[in-house]
């Protein structure tokens, strides 16, 4: 990889670890909150468990969206694209990239705008501004946009695998030829066993 690709790969790995660490911490908080809310129903359940569980769940999902995008875990329908010729496939890939950028930018702008409008409202059970849970969407989309930009400068794994596959082809050919020669030698040296049709009959 070039120096630019190495830098982007390093930033992408650090961003992935940061997002997964935050998502994992929120997952633990979410589980603890849900368990507390379930078992405290028989006594005096706190009123803030439901809201805290919702907020941590939303933030957890949006933080994990960028690492999922990096590893190709998001849903994609490629049954039609894979059947296109290479020239048409490149055009569709370019259009898909542009659409993806536009959707992310739109979600970032709308998310920050909506969170700013509700900055004066407060969640009574937690005593925090309502814009805090709403910021999960634009922040998550911003992380996805950053990750997608970094991936444009990192060579795909298919290129690395194609090189190793081309190198390994002569070895597989040699092994196949060796195996075929062994089969031929075993067939030549195998003892002859007459079939029931070859054995002489007692009637004659």
mmCIF file of C-alpha atoms in Angstrom:
data_model
loop_
_atom_site.group_PDB
_atom_site.id
_atom_site.type_symbol
_atom_site.label_atom_id
_atom_site.label_comp_id
_atom_site.label_asym_id
_atom_site.label_seq_id
_atom_site.Cartn_x
_atom_site.Cartn_y
_atom_site.Cartn_z
ATOM 1 C CA UNK A 1 0.000 0.000 0.000
ATOM 2 C CA UNK A 2 1.039 3.582 -0.573
ATOM 3 C CA UNK A 3 1.701 6.035 2.236
ATOM 4 C CA UNK A 4 -1.737 7.609 1.750
ATOM 5 C CA UNK A 5 -3.440 4.226 1.967
ATOM 6 C CA UNK A 6 -1.420 3.336 5.071
ATOM 7 C CA UNK A 7 -2.438 6.556 6.817
ATOM 8 C CA UNK A 8 -6.095 6.012 5.930
ATOM 9 C CA UNK A 9 -5.904 2.421 7.137
ATOM 10 C CA UNK A 10 -4.424 3.531 10.454
ATOM 11 C CA UNK A 11 -7.107 6.187 10.970
ATOM 12 C CA UNK A 12 -9.810 3.691 10.006
ATOM 13 C CA UNK A 13 -8.554 1.118 12.518
ATOM 14 C CA UNK A 14 -8.407 3.673 15.334
ATOM 15 C CA UNK A 15 -11.880 4.948 14.446
ATOM 16 C CA UNK A 16 -13.200 1.395 14.466
ATOM 17 C CA UNK A 17 -11.731 0.654 17.900
ATOM 18 C CA UNK A 18 -13.119 3.904 19.296
ATOM 19 C CA UNK A 19 -16.616 3.238 17.956
ATOM 20 C CA UNK A 20 -16.651 -0.377 19.134
ATOM 21 C CA UNK A 21 -15.408 0.614 22.581
ATOM 22 C CA UNK A 22 -18.185 3.183 22.911
ATOM 23 C CA UNK A 23 -20.815 0.788 21.577
ATOM 24 C CA UNK A 24 -19.649 -1.944 23.955
ATOM 25 C CA UNK A 25 -19.771 0.368 26.964
ATOM 26 C CA UNK A 26 -23.278 1.495 26.026
ATOM 27 C CA UNK A 27 -24.313 -2.142 25.601
ATOM 28 C CA UNK A 28 -23.267 -2.914 29.168
ATOM 29 C CA UNK A 29 -25.135 0.143 30.452
ATOM 30 C CA UNK A 30 -28.194 -0.855 28.439
ATOM 31 C CA UNK A 31 -28.184 -4.406 29.809
ATOM 32 C CA UNK A 32 -27.731 -3.198 33.371
ATOM 33 C CA UNK A 33 -30.551 -0.680 32.970
ATOM 34 C CA UNK A 34 -32.961 -3.242 31.511
ATOM 35 C CA UNK A 35 -32.152 -5.801 34.204
ATOM 36 C CA UNK A 36 -32.616 -3.167 36.897
ATOM 37 C CA UNK A 37 -35.953 -2.141 35.433
ATOM 38 C CA UNK A 38 -37.194 -5.740 35.217
ATOM 39 C CA UNK A 39 -36.240 -6.886 38.718
ATOM 40 C CA UNK A 40 -37.237 -3.641 40.412
ATOM 41 C CA UNK A 41 -40.845 -3.917 39.254
ATOM 42 C CA UNK A 42 -41.728 -5.893 42.362
ATOM 43 C CA UNK A 43 -40.522 -3.099 44.622
ATOM 44 C CA UNK A 44 -40.112 0.533 43.592
ATOM 45 C CA UNK A 45 -38.970 0.703 39.953
ATOM 46 C CA UNK A 46 -37.069 3.855 39.005
ATOM 47 C CA UNK A 47 -38.786 5.912 36.350
ATOM 48 C CA UNK A 48 -35.613 6.641 34.381
ATOM 49 C CA UNK A 49 -34.712 3.095 33.313
ATOM 50 C CA UNK A 50 -36.907 3.046 30.193
ATOM 51 C CA UNK A 51 -35.616 6.354 28.844
ATOM 52 C CA UNK A 52 -32.003 5.491 29.586
ATOM 53 C CA UNK A 53 -32.380 2.110 27.859
ATOM 54 C CA UNK A 54 -33.804 3.781 24.753
ATOM 55 C CA UNK A 55 -31.053 6.410 24.582
ATOM 56 C CA UNK A 56 -28.209 3.934 25.067
ATOM 57 C CA UNK A 57 -29.699 1.601 22.472
ATOM 58 C CA UNK A 58 -29.901 4.336 19.833
ATOM 59 C CA UNK A 59 -26.378 5.575 20.517
ATOM 60 C CA UNK A 60 -25.015 2.030 20.542
ATOM 61 C CA UNK A 61 -26.480 1.246 17.118
ATOM 62 C CA UNK A 62 -25.297 4.486 15.544
ATOM 63 C CA UNK A 63 -21.759 4.100 16.906
ATOM 64 C CA UNK A 64 -21.532 0.535 15.582
ATOM 65 C CA UNK A 65 -22.793 1.556 12.134
ATOM 66 C CA UNK A 66 -19.383 2.807 10.957
ATOM 67 C CA UNK A 67 -17.467 -0.410 11.804
ATOM 68 C CA UNK A 68 -20.275 -2.408 10.198
ATOM 69 C CA UNK A 69 -19.887 -0.307 7.047
ATOM 70 C CA UNK A 70 -16.147 -0.975 7.026
ATOM 71 C CA UNK A 71 -16.642 -4.748 7.105
ATOM 72 C CA UNK A 72 -19.545 -4.740 4.641
ATOM 73 C CA UNK A 73 -22.136 -5.842 7.193
ATOM 74 C CA UNK A 74 -24.883 -3.569 5.926
ATOM 75 C CA UNK A 75 -27.536 -5.040 3.676
ATOM 76 C CA UNK A 76 -26.857 -4.810 -0.056
ATOM 77 C CA UNK A 77 -28.723 -6.284 -3.035
ATOM 78 C CA UNK A 78 -26.174 -7.200 -5.723
ATOM 79 C CA UNK A 79 -28.085 -9.789 -7.759
ATOM 80 C CA UNK A 80 -28.594 -7.353 -10.651
ATOM 81 C CA UNK A 81 -25.276 -5.511 -10.421
ATOM 82 C CA UNK A 82 -23.243 -8.719 -10.574
ATOM 83 C CA UNK A 83 -24.838 -9.649 -13.901
ATOM 84 C CA UNK A 84 -23.911 -6.372 -15.589
ATOM 85 C CA UNK A 85 -20.882 -6.019 -17.884
ATOM 86 C CA UNK A 86 -17.799 -4.365 -16.362
ATOM 87 C CA UNK A 87 -18.442 -0.985 -17.998
ATOM 88 C CA UNK A 88 -22.025 -0.808 -16.734
ATOM 89 C CA UNK A 89 -20.969 -2.091 -13.328
ATOM 90 C CA UNK A 90 -18.491 0.784 -12.950
ATOM 91 C CA UNK A 91 -21.212 3.309 -13.777
ATOM 92 C CA UNK A 92 -23.611 1.761 -11.257
ATOM 93 C CA UNK A 93 -20.867 1.737 -8.610
ATOM 94 C CA UNK A 94 -20.160 5.417 -9.220
ATOM 95 C CA UNK A 95 -23.847 6.309 -8.981
ATOM 96 C CA UNK A 96 -24.185 4.259 -5.820
ATOM 97 C CA UNK A 97 -21.243 6.078 -4.237
ATOM 98 C CA UNK A 98 -22.675 9.476 -5.112
ATOM 99 C CA UNK A 99 -26.108 8.533 -3.773
ATOM 100 C CA UNK A 100 -24.560 7.231 -0.576
ATOM 101 C CA UNK A 101 -22.648 10.469 -0.021
ATOM 102 C CA UNK A 102 -25.742 12.570 -0.692
ATOM 103 C CA UNK A 103 -27.920 10.544 1.693
ATOM 104 C CA UNK A 104 -25.347 10.737 4.473
ATOM 105 C CA UNK A 105 -24.901 14.493 4.037
ATOM 106 C CA UNK A 106 -28.670 14.963 4.040
ATOM 107 C CA UNK A 107 -29.096 12.901 7.213
ATOM 108 C CA UNK A 108 -26.283 14.811 8.922
ATOM 109 C CA UNK A 109 -27.780 18.178 8.069
ATOM 110 C CA UNK A 110 -31.348 17.202 9.011
ATOM 111 C CA UNK A 111 -30.189 15.478 12.209
ATOM 112 C CA UNK A 112 -28.191 18.430 13.513
ATOM 113 C CA UNK A 113 -30.950 20.837 12.508
ATOM 114 C CA UNK A 114 -33.629 18.846 14.345
ATOM 115 C CA UNK A 115 -31.453 18.410 17.434
ATOM 116 C CA UNK A 116 -30.784 22.153 17.505
ATOM 117 C CA UNK A 117 -34.502 22.931 17.367
ATOM 118 C CA UNK A 118 -35.191 20.744 20.417
ATOM 119 C CA UNK A 119 -32.252 21.989 22.473
ATOM 120 C CA UNK A 120 -34.555 23.813 24.900
ATOM 121 C CA UNK A 121 -36.634 20.727 25.765
ATOM 122 C CA UNK A 122 -35.677 18.464 28.657
ATOM 123 C CA UNK A 123 -36.236 14.784 29.385
ATOM 124 C CA UNK A 124 -37.836 14.992 32.812
ATOM 125 C CA UNK A 125 -36.874 11.502 34.005
ATOM 126 C CA UNK A 126 -33.159 12.036 33.334
ATOM 127 C CA UNK A 127 -32.844 15.798 33.549
ATOM 128 C CA UNK A 128 -30.952 16.088 30.258
ATOM 129 C CA UNK A 129 -31.674 17.975 27.068
ATOM 130 C CA UNK A 130 -33.719 16.169 24.463
ATOM 131 C CA UNK A 131 -31.146 17.091 21.840
ATOM 132 C CA UNK A 132 -28.655 14.635 23.409
ATOM 133 C CA UNK A 133 -30.394 11.440 22.217
ATOM 134 C CA UNK A 134 -31.268 13.121 18.919
ATOM 135 C CA UNK A 135 -27.590 13.805 18.230
ATOM 136 C CA UNK A 136 -27.009 10.056 17.843
ATOM 137 C CA UNK A 137 -28.261 10.099 14.248
ATOM 138 C CA UNK A 138 -26.087 12.926 12.842
ATOM 139 C CA UNK A 139 -23.045 11.758 14.827
ATOM 140 C CA UNK A 140 -23.464 8.193 13.582
ATOM 141 C CA UNK A 141 -23.928 9.368 10.010
ATOM 142 C CA UNK A 142 -20.836 11.557 10.296
ATOM 143 C CA UNK A 143 -18.781 8.572 11.448
ATOM 144 C CA UNK A 144 -20.120 6.518 8.537
ATOM 145 C CA UNK A 145 -19.238 9.297 6.113
ATOM 146 C CA UNK A 146 -15.719 9.545 7.502
ATOM 147 C CA UNK A 147 -15.267 5.783 7.325
ATOM 148 C CA UNK A 148 -16.595 5.673 3.770
ATOM 149 C CA UNK A 149 -14.199 8.428 2.721
ATOM 150 C CA UNK A 150 -11.271 6.543 4.236
ATOM 151 C CA UNK A 151 -12.235 3.344 2.450
ATOM 152 C CA UNK A 152 -11.984 5.096 -0.919
ATOM 153 C CA UNK A 153 -8.198 5.387 -0.450
ATOM 154 C CA UNK A 154 -7.654 1.862 0.905
ATOM 155 C CA UNK A 155 -7.185 -0.939 -1.666
ATOM 156 C CA UNK A 156 -9.864 -3.579 -1.545
ATOM 157 C CA UNK A 157 -9.172 -7.018 -0.144
ATOM 158 C CA UNK A 158 -10.106 -8.590 -3.483
ATOM 159 C CA UNK A 159 -6.963 -7.116 -5.049
ATOM 160 C CA UNK A 160 -4.768 -8.760 -2.418
ATOM 161 C CA UNK A 161 -6.551 -12.084 -2.768
ATOM 162 C CA UNK A 162 -6.267 -12.045 -6.555
ATOM 163 C CA UNK A 163 -2.478 -11.731 -6.336
ATOM 164 C CA UNK A 164 -2.174 -14.626 -3.911
ATOM 165 C CA UNK A 165 -4.572 -16.710 -6.006
ATOM 166 C CA UNK A 166 -2.546 -16.145 -9.171
ATOM 167 C CA UNK A 167 0.643 -17.156 -7.385
ATOM 168 C CA UNK A 168 -0.940 -20.302 -6.012
ATOM 169 C CA UNK A 169 -2.282 -21.509 -9.363
ATOM 170 C CA UNK A 170 0.901 -23.278 -10.559
ATOM 171 C CA UNK A 171 1.137 -25.106 -7.233
ATOM 172 C CA UNK A 172 -2.398 -26.379 -7.550
ATOM 173 C CA UNK A 173 -1.702 -27.458 -11.142
ATOM 174 C CA UNK A 174 1.391 -29.351 -10.022
ATOM 175 C CA UNK A 175 -0.480 -31.060 -7.223
ATOM 176 C CA UNK A 176 -3.259 -32.064 -9.611
ATOM 177 C CA UNK A 177 -0.784 -33.487 -12.106
ATOM 178 C CA UNK A 178 1.011 -35.386 -9.339
ATOM 179 C CA UNK A 179 -2.254 -36.812 -8.098
ATOM 180 C CA UNK A 180 -3.293 -37.862 -11.609
ATOM 181 C CA UNK A 181 0.071 -39.565 -12.190
ATOM 182 C CA UNK A 182 -0.304 -41.430 -8.905
ATOM 183 C CA UNK A 183 -3.754 -42.580 -9.933
ATOM 184 C CA UNK A 184 -2.407 -43.800 -13.269
ATOM 185 C CA UNK A 185 0.441 -45.694 -11.619
ATOM 186 C CA UNK A 186 -1.906 -47.272 -9.115
ATOM 187 C CA UNK A 187 -4.228 -48.359 -11.896
ATOM 188 C CA UNK A 188 -1.333 -49.959 -13.816
ATOM 189 C CA UNK A 189 0.142 -51.808 -10.843
ATOM 190 C CA UNK A 190 -3.191 -52.903 -9.423
ATOM 191 C CA UNK A 191 -3.676 -56.710 -9.519
ATOM 192 C CA UNK A 192 -6.085 -58.114 -12.056
ATOM 193 C CA UNK A 193 -9.196 -59.563 -10.534
ATOM 194 C CA UNK A 194 -11.466 -61.394 -12.932
ATOM 195 C CA UNK A 195 -15.093 -60.632 -12.847
ATOM 196 C CA UNK A 196 -17.710 -63.346 -12.567
ATOM 197 C CA UNK A 197 -18.248 -63.153 -16.354
ATOM 198 C CA UNK A 198 -14.541 -63.862 -16.980
ATOM 199 C CA UNK A 199 -14.426 -67.028 -14.840
ATOM 200 C CA UNK A 200 -15.042 -70.303 -16.682
ATOM 201 C CA UNK A 201 -18.408 -71.872 -16.065
ATOM 202 C CA UNK A 202 -18.714 -75.378 -14.669
ATOM 203 C CA UNK A 203 -21.204 -76.403 -17.359
ATOM 204 C CA UNK A 204 -18.557 -76.262 -20.078
#
